[in-house]
C-alpha cells in the first residue's frame, strides 16, 4: 500500500514575527522501507522558541532549516513497519522527525538522525515535556551552570513555560530560600503560586517588574534564570545581589525582532554587583541525561514536580500552534497531537 506523507515545509524566511504563511503544506508518496529501516508515524510534535532561530539564515549552534525542507522538530511516533530489530513494529520512539506525518529512518543516518525508544509505562508525550528538551534544559540549567546554593533567592523568567516552570520547581527542591517566577497574566501567576508552589509570582504584563522584584527580594536576587532577555533582564540587573549569578537560557523577547535591540541598558550592573553570567546549550550536557531522567521521573512520580502540557489537535494546525509560543498562549509544554498510537 502506498501511503501519502503530509509535510509542513519552510516556504519563506520570516521578517520579524513568524507567520503561518512562512510554512507550506505538501504531500509526498512514501517509498517502501529497505533493510535496516523503519517507518514511523508521528503522534505528537513539540514546539520550542528556538525553532524560530532555526528558520533564520544565520550561523547558530545548529544549521538553519532550508527553504523547501520539512520543518525540524522533536516528535514522538510509533513504528508501524520495521526491518530493524532494534525498533520493532508497535514500538513508541522519539527523535527529530520534523513536521510530517511519517518518517523513514534507520536510527543512524539520514536527515532525521537518531531514534530513541520511549521507556515503557510513561505517556509518550512526556518524552517531549518532562523528559524532552525543555525538562532536560531546566535540569542542566539548574545543576550544571549555576547550581543552587542553600537559601538562594531565585528569580525565574518565562516561569509558566515548559522550561521555566521546571526550573522554578527544581530550584525549590534543591534548597532555594525563596523562588519567584515572572510570567504574563494573572492565570499563569495563579498557576505558579498554587500548582508549582513557588513563593511569589510577578505578572510582567500588568505589574512594574523592577518594583516587584525589589519588593520580593529586598536583599537582591542571588540567582536569576533568564528565558526572556530584553526589558525583563534589564529590570533585573540592578536588583541582583552582590556576587549574584545569572543563567542565560534564552531570550524569547527578541526572537521575532526585525532589528536587534541595542542591548541591556543596565549591563554595567554586572560590574557593579560582580555578577557571574553564563549561557549554555542543552546539547553540551547530553552525557548527564541518565541521571537527569532518573531525578525528573522520581520528582514527577512523587508529585513534587508538576509538569503541564498544552496539547493542541490536528496536523493542519501545526504552524498555528507554533505561533502560540510567541503569543504567550501556552501554559507549560506546547505540543500537538496528530495521530493516535495503534
Ligand atoms: P515556553 O516558555 O514554554 O514558551 C514560551 C513563553 O515565552 C510563552 O508562553 C510566553 O509566556 C513567553 N513569551 C513569549 N513572547 C514573549 C515576549 N515577547 N516577552 C516575554 N515573554 C514572552 O518555551 P520553552 O520551550 O520553555 O523555552 C523557554 C526559553 O528557554 C526560550 O528562550 C528558549 O529559547 C530557551 N531554551 C533554551 C535552551 C538551551 O539549550 N539554552 C533549550 C530550550 C529552551 P508569557 O505568557 O509568560 O509571556
PDB file of N, CA and C and ligand atoms in Angstrom, residues 47-50 61 133-134 137 158-164 182-185 188 204-205 225-229 232 248-257 279-283 324-334, ligand 1:
ATOM      1  N   UNK A  47       6.982  21.921  20.232  1.00  0.00           N
ATOM      2  CA  UNK A  47       7.329  23.263  19.741  1.00  0.00           C
ATOM      3  C   UNK A  47       8.242  23.939  20.741  1.00  0.00           C
ATOM      4  N   UNK A  48       9.285  24.566  20.218  1.00  0.00           N
ATOM      5  CA  UNK A  48      10.240  25.287  21.055  1.00  0.00           C
ATOM      6  C   UNK A  48      10.530  26.642  20.437  1.00  0.00           C
ATOM      7  N   UNK A  49      10.678  27.685  21.272  1.00  0.00           N
ATOM      8  CA  UNK A  49      11.007  29.007  20.728  1.00  0.00           C
ATOM      9  C   UNK A  49      12.272  28.992  19.873  1.00  0.00           C
ATOM     10  N   UNK A  50      13.235  28.115  20.204  1.00  0.00           N
ATOM     11  CA  UNK A  50      14.482  28.063  19.436  1.00  0.00           C
ATOM     12  C   UNK A  50      14.225  27.768  17.962  1.00  0.00           C
ATOM     13  N   UNK A  61      24.086  27.499  16.597  1.00  0.00           N
ATOM     14  CA  UNK A  61      24.631  26.252  17.119  1.00  0.00           C
ATOM     15  C   UNK A  61      24.131  25.059  16.320  1.00  0.00           C
ATOM     16  N   UNK A 133      13.457  18.039  25.540  1.00  0.00           N
ATOM     17  CA  UNK A 133      14.441  19.129  25.532  1.00  0.00           C
ATOM     18  C   UNK A 133      14.240  20.142  26.644  1.00  0.00           C
ATOM     19  N   UNK A 134      12.983  20.479  26.938  1.00  0.00           N
ATOM     20  CA  UNK A 134      12.781  21.554  27.915  1.00  0.00           C
ATOM     21  C   UNK A 134      12.985  21.064  29.353  1.00  0.00           C
ATOM     22  N   UNK A 137      16.687  20.729  29.707  1.00  0.00           N
ATOM     23  CA  UNK A 137      17.327  22.053  29.773  1.00  0.00           C
ATOM     24  C   UNK A 137      17.178  22.634  31.175  1.00  0.00           C
ATOM     25  N   UNK A 158       9.950  33.713  32.252  1.00  0.00           N
ATOM     26  CA  UNK A 158       9.283  32.681  31.443  1.00  0.00           C
ATOM     27  C   UNK A 158       8.842  31.536  32.335  1.00  0.00           C
ATOM     28  N   UNK A 159       8.394  31.875  33.543  1.00  0.00           N
ATOM     29  CA  UNK A 159       8.282  30.860  34.597  1.00  0.00           C
ATOM     30  C   UNK A 159       7.075  29.937  34.467  1.00  0.00           C
ATOM     31  N   UNK A 160       6.102  30.281  33.628  1.00  0.00           N
ATOM     32  CA  UNK A 160       4.969  29.369  33.439  1.00  0.00           C
ATOM     33  C   UNK A 160       5.127  28.551  32.163  1.00  0.00           C
ATOM     34  N   UNK A 161       6.276  28.692  31.513  1.00  0.00           N
ATOM     35  CA  UNK A 161       6.536  27.931  30.298  1.00  0.00           C
ATOM     36  C   UNK A 161       7.151  26.581  30.604  1.00  0.00           C
ATOM     37  N   UNK A 162       7.459  25.838  29.536  1.00  0.00           N
ATOM     38  CA  UNK A 162       7.933  24.465  29.700  1.00  0.00           C
ATOM     39  C   UNK A 162       9.246  24.412  30.482  1.00  0.00           C
ATOM     40  N   UNK A 163      10.182  25.266  30.134  1.00  0.00           N
ATOM     41  CA  UNK A 163      11.483  25.246  30.809  1.00  0.00           C
ATOM     42  C   UNK A 163      11.393  25.930  32.172  1.00  0.00           C
ATOM     43  N   UNK A 164      10.864  27.160  32.161  1.00  0.00           N
ATOM     44  CA  UNK A 164      10.853  27.961  33.383  1.00  0.00           C
ATOM     45  C   UNK A 164      10.088  27.312  34.517  1.00  0.00           C
ATOM     46  N   UNK A 182       8.399  34.997  37.005  1.00  0.00           N
ATOM     47  CA  UNK A 182       7.809  36.098  36.223  1.00  0.00           C
ATOM     48  C   UNK A 182       7.055  35.466  35.053  1.00  0.00           C
ATOM     49  N   UNK A 183       5.796  35.851  34.865  1.00  0.00           N
ATOM     50  CA  UNK A 183       5.007  35.301  33.754  1.00  0.00           C
ATOM     51  C   UNK A 183       3.964  36.323  33.327  1.00  0.00           C
ATOM     52  N   UNK A 184       3.374  36.070  32.159  1.00  0.00           N
ATOM     53  CA  UNK A 184       2.422  37.015  31.583  1.00  0.00           C
ATOM     54  C   UNK A 184       0.979  36.683  31.947  1.00  0.00           C
ATOM     55  N   UNK A 185       0.365  37.500  32.779  1.00  0.00           N
ATOM     56  CA  UNK A 185      -1.068  37.385  33.061  1.00  0.00           C
ATOM     57  C   UNK A 185      -1.373  36.725  34.392  1.00  0.00           C
ATOM     58  N   UNK A 188      -1.523  32.624  34.692  1.00  0.00           N
ATOM     59  CA  UNK A 188      -0.219  31.957  34.797  1.00  0.00           C
ATOM     60  C   UNK A 188       0.386  32.198  36.184  1.00  0.00           C
ATOM     61  N   UNK A 204       4.338  40.272  34.501  1.00  0.00           N
ATOM     62  CA  UNK A 204       5.069  41.351  33.818  1.00  0.00           C
ATOM     63  C   UNK A 204       4.188  42.149  32.867  1.00  0.00           C
ATOM     64  N   UNK A 205       3.006  41.593  32.543  1.00  0.00           N
ATOM     65  CA  UNK A 205       2.121  42.335  31.633  1.00  0.00           C
ATOM     66  C   UNK A 205       1.294  43.382  32.381  1.00  0.00           C
ATOM     67  N   UNK A 225      17.448  33.067  36.618  1.00  0.00           N
ATOM     68  CA  UNK A 225      17.428  32.133  35.477  1.00  0.00           C
ATOM     69  C   UNK A 225      16.584  32.799  34.403  1.00  0.00           C
ATOM     70  N   UNK A 226      17.240  33.240  33.314  1.00  0.00           N
ATOM     71  CA  UNK A 226      16.539  34.083  32.342  1.00  0.00           C
ATOM     72  C   UNK A 226      16.225  33.339  31.047  1.00  0.00           C
ATOM     73  N   UNK A 227      14.933  33.300  30.741  1.00  0.00           N
ATOM     74  CA  UNK A 227      14.453  32.711  29.485  1.00  0.00           C
ATOM     75  C   UNK A 227      14.013  33.773  28.490  1.00  0.00           C
ATOM     76  N   UNK A 228      14.011  35.035  28.913  1.00  0.00           N
ATOM     77  CA  UNK A 228      13.289  36.068  28.163  1.00  0.00           C
ATOM     78  C   UNK A 228      14.195  37.169  27.616  1.00  0.00           C
ATOM     79  N   UNK A 229      15.173  37.648  28.398  1.00  0.00           N
ATOM     80  CA  UNK A 229      16.040  38.750  27.957  1.00  0.00           C
ATOM     81  C   UNK A 229      15.297  40.073  27.899  1.00  0.00           C
ATOM     82  N   UNK A 232      13.014  42.506  30.650  1.00  0.00           N
ATOM     83  CA  UNK A 232      12.984  41.792  31.942  1.00  0.00           C
ATOM     84  C   UNK A 232      14.404  41.611  32.475  1.00  0.00           C
ATOM     85  N   UNK A 248      21.862  32.318  31.650  1.00  0.00           N
ATOM     86  CA  UNK A 248      21.196  32.784  30.426  1.00  0.00           C
ATOM     87  C   UNK A 248      20.778  31.553  29.631  1.00  0.00           C
ATOM     88  N   UNK A 249      19.468  31.299  29.617  1.00  0.00           N
ATOM     89  CA  UNK A 249      18.950  30.122  28.916  1.00  0.00           C
ATOM     90  C   UNK A 249      18.394  30.506  27.556  1.00  0.00           C
ATOM     91  N   UNK A 250      17.726  31.652  27.477  1.00  0.00           N
ATOM     92  CA  UNK A 250      17.148  32.090  26.211  1.00  0.00           C
ATOM     93  C   UNK A 250      16.728  33.535  26.300  1.00  0.00           C
ATOM     94  N   UNK A 251      16.278  34.062  25.169  1.00  0.00           N
ATOM     95  CA  UNK A 251      15.866  35.469  25.112  1.00  0.00           C
ATOM     96  C   UNK A 251      14.677  35.641  24.194  1.00  0.00           C
ATOM     97  N   UNK A 252      13.566  34.957  24.542  1.00  0.00           N
ATOM     98  CA  UNK A 252      12.429  34.903  23.613  1.00  0.00           C
ATOM     99  C   UNK A 252      11.886  36.283  23.254  1.00  0.00           C
ATOM    100  N   UNK A 253      12.084  37.283  24.112  1.00  0.00           N
ATOM    101  CA  UNK A 253      11.525  38.608  23.795  1.00  0.00           C
ATOM    102  C   UNK A 253      12.130  39.178  22.513  1.00  0.00           C
ATOM    103  N   UNK A 254      13.312  38.672  22.114  1.00  0.00           N
ATOM    104  CA  UNK A 254      13.948  39.232  20.917  1.00  0.00           C
ATOM    105  C   UNK A 254      13.876  38.350  19.691  1.00  0.00           C
ATOM    106  N   UNK A 255      13.295  37.141  19.797  1.00  0.00           N
ATOM    107  CA  UNK A 255      13.418  36.182  18.691  1.00  0.00           C
ATOM    108  C   UNK A 255      12.712  36.637  17.417  1.00  0.00           C
ATOM    109  N   UNK A 256      11.669  37.468  17.554  1.00  0.00           N
ATOM    110  CA  UNK A 256      10.926  37.897  16.362  1.00  0.00           C
ATOM    111  C   UNK A 256      11.206  39.346  15.997  1.00  0.00           C
ATOM    112  N   UNK A 257      12.259  39.921  16.582  1.00  0.00           N
ATOM    113  CA  UNK A 257      12.591  41.317  16.267  1.00  0.00           C
ATOM    114  C   UNK A 257      13.278  41.382  14.911  1.00  0.00           C
ATOM    115  N   UNK A 279      25.945  31.489  29.817  1.00  0.00           N
ATOM    116  CA  UNK A 279      24.964  30.904  28.907  1.00  0.00           C
ATOM    117  C   UNK A 279      25.239  29.423  28.748  1.00  0.00           C
ATOM    118  N   UNK A 280      24.292  28.705  28.198  1.00  0.00           N
ATOM    119  CA  UNK A 280      24.513  27.271  27.961  1.00  0.00           C
ATOM    120  C   UNK A 280      23.562  26.773  26.890  1.00  0.00           C
ATOM    121  N   UNK A 281      23.934  25.643  26.295  1.00  0.00           N
ATOM    122  CA  UNK A 281      23.097  24.966  25.300  1.00  0.00           C
ATOM    123  C   UNK A 281      22.929  23.522  25.762  1.00  0.00           C
ATOM    124  N   UNK A 282      21.713  23.069  25.752  1.00  0.00           N
ATOM    125  CA  UNK A 282      21.379  21.724  26.231  1.00  0.00           C
ATOM    126  C   UNK A 282      22.311  20.648  25.662  1.00  0.00           C
ATOM    127  N   UNK A 283      22.587  20.719  24.331  1.00  0.00           N
ATOM    128  CA  UNK A 283      23.324  19.636  23.661  1.00  0.00           C
ATOM    129  C   UNK A 283      24.653  19.326  24.351  1.00  0.00           C
ATOM    130  N   UNK A 324       1.625  30.007  18.963  1.00  0.00           N
ATOM    131  CA  UNK A 324       1.125  30.170  20.342  1.00  0.00           C
ATOM    132  C   UNK A 324       2.254  30.523  21.321  1.00  0.00           C
ATOM    133  N   UNK A 325       3.468  29.988  21.050  1.00  0.00           N
ATOM    134  CA  UNK A 325       4.594  30.264  21.952  1.00  0.00           C
ATOM    135  C   UNK A 325       4.882  31.753  22.028  1.00  0.00           C
ATOM    136  N   UNK A 326       4.743  32.434  20.887  1.00  0.00           N
ATOM    137  CA  UNK A 326       5.122  33.855  20.825  1.00  0.00           C
ATOM    138  C   UNK A 326       3.939  34.747  21.178  1.00  0.00           C
ATOM    139  N   UNK A 327       2.772  34.138  21.329  1.00  0.00           N
ATOM    140  CA  UNK A 327       1.587  34.877  21.770  1.00  0.00           C
ATOM    141  C   UNK A 327       1.338  34.643  23.259  1.00  0.00           C
ATOM    142  N   UNK A 328       2.187  33.841  23.897  1.00  0.00           N
ATOM    143  CA  UNK A 328       2.040  33.539  25.321  1.00  0.00           C
ATOM    144  C   UNK A 328       0.796  32.716  25.614  1.00  0.00           C
ATOM    145  N   UNK A 329       0.306  31.956  24.628  1.00  0.00           N
ATOM    146  CA  UNK A 329      -0.942  31.212  24.848  1.00  0.00           C
ATOM    147  C   UNK A 329      -0.719  29.897  25.580  1.00  0.00           C
ATOM    148  N   UNK A 330       0.515  29.397  25.568  1.00  0.00           N
ATOM    149  CA  UNK A 330       0.764  28.081  26.180  1.00  0.00           C
ATOM    150  C   UNK A 330       1.036  28.204  27.670  1.00  0.00           C
ATOM    151  N   UNK A 331       0.513  27.221  28.415  1.00  0.00           N
ATOM    152  CA  UNK A 331       0.932  27.016  29.810  1.00  0.00           C
ATOM    153  C   UNK A 331       1.683  25.693  29.807  1.00  0.00           C
ATOM    154  N   UNK A 332       2.946  25.722  30.207  1.00  0.00           N
ATOM    155  CA  UNK A 332       3.751  24.502  30.132  1.00  0.00           C
ATOM    156  C   UNK A 332       4.128  24.182  28.696  1.00  0.00           C
ATOM    157  N   UNK A 333       4.365  22.897  28.443  1.00  0.00           N
ATOM    158  CA  UNK A 333       4.938  22.477  27.160  1.00  0.00           C
ATOM    159  C   UNK A 333       3.927  22.522  26.020  1.00  0.00           C
ATOM    160  N   UNK A 334       4.283  23.205  24.942  1.00  0.00           N
ATOM    161  CA  UNK A 334       3.385  23.270  23.786  1.00  0.00           C
ATOM    162  C   UNK A 334       3.592  22.046  22.891  1.00  0.00           C
TER     163      UNK A 334
HETATM  164  P1  LIG B   1       7.883  28.282  26.816  1.00  0.00           P
HETATM  165  O1  LIG B   1       8.432  29.057  27.953  1.00  0.00           O
HETATM  166  O2  LIG B   1       7.067  27.082  27.092  1.00  0.00           O
HETATM  167  O3  LIG B   1       7.006  29.207  25.875  1.00  0.00           O
HETATM  168  C1  LIG B   1       7.390  30.488  25.546  1.00  0.00           C
HETATM  169  C2  LIG B   1       6.840  31.521  26.566  1.00  0.00           C
HETATM  170  O4  LIG B   1       7.598  32.713  26.436  1.00  0.00           O
HETATM  171  C3  LIG B   1       5.404  31.955  26.267  1.00  0.00           C
HETATM  172  O5  LIG B   1       4.457  31.107  26.834  1.00  0.00           O
HETATM  173  C4  LIG B   1       5.361  33.353  26.851  1.00  0.00           C
HETATM  174  O6  LIG B   1       4.984  33.277  28.222  1.00  0.00           O
HETATM  175  C5  LIG B   1       6.817  33.811  26.822  1.00  0.00           C
HETATM  176  N1  LIG B   1       6.971  34.889  25.822  1.00  0.00           N
HETATM  177  C6  LIG B   1       6.657  34.839  24.515  1.00  0.00           C
HETATM  178  N2  LIG B   1       6.962  36.004  23.919  1.00  0.00           N
HETATM  179  C7  LIG B   1       7.470  36.814  24.895  1.00  0.00           C
HETATM  180  C8  LIG B   1       7.953  38.141  24.915  1.00  0.00           C
HETATM  181  N3  LIG B   1       7.997  38.894  23.821  1.00  0.00           N
HETATM  182  N4  LIG B   1       8.386  38.647  26.106  1.00  0.00           N
HETATM  183  C9  LIG B   1       8.354  37.913  27.224  1.00  0.00           C
HETATM  184  N5  LIG B   1       7.915  36.633  27.264  1.00  0.00           N
HETATM  185  C10 LIG B   1       7.471  36.103  26.110  1.00  0.00           C
HETATM  186  O7  LIG B   1       9.090  27.890  25.880  1.00  0.00           O
HETATM  187  P2  LIG B   1      10.339  26.974  26.258  1.00  0.00           P
HETATM  188  O8  LIG B   1      10.482  25.961  25.184  1.00  0.00           O
HETATM  189  O9  LIG B   1      10.269  26.530  27.659  1.00  0.00           O
HETATM  190  O10 LIG B   1      11.564  27.993  26.104  1.00  0.00           O
HETATM  191  C11 LIG B   1      11.801  28.999  27.080  1.00  0.00           C
HETATM  192  C12 LIG B   1      13.149  29.643  26.817  1.00  0.00           C
HETATM  193  O11 LIG B   1      14.186  28.680  27.019  1.00  0.00           O
HETATM  194  C13 LIG B   1      13.309  30.204  25.410  1.00  0.00           C
HETATM  195  O12 LIG B   1      14.024  31.412  25.453  1.00  0.00           O
HETATM  196  C14 LIG B   1      14.132  29.121  24.739  1.00  0.00           C
HETATM  197  O13 LIG B   1      14.857  29.614  23.632  1.00  0.00           O
HETATM  198  C15 LIG B   1      15.032  28.698  25.885  1.00  0.00           C
HETATM  199  N6  LIG B   1      15.624  27.364  25.724  1.00  0.00           N
HETATM  200  C16 LIG B   1      16.985  27.291  25.739  1.00  0.00           C
HETATM  201  C17 LIG B   1      17.595  26.071  25.632  1.00  0.00           C
HETATM  202  C18 LIG B   1      19.098  25.994  25.705  1.00  0.00           C
HETATM  203  O14 LIG B   1      19.673  24.951  25.400  1.00  0.00           O
HETATM  204  N7  LIG B   1      19.750  27.084  26.108  1.00  0.00           N
HETATM  205  C19 LIG B   1      16.836  24.896  25.448  1.00  0.00           C
HETATM  206  C20 LIG B   1      15.427  25.003  25.461  1.00  0.00           C
HETATM  207  C21 LIG B   1      14.831  26.257  25.615  1.00  0.00           C
HETATM  208  P3  LIG B   1       4.281  34.547  28.940  1.00  0.00           P
HETATM  209  O15 LIG B   1       2.805  34.365  28.729  1.00  0.00           O
HETATM  210  O16 LIG B   1       4.712  34.413  30.346  1.00  0.00           O
HETATM  211  O17 LIG B   1       4.777  35.771  28.243  1.00  0.00           O
END
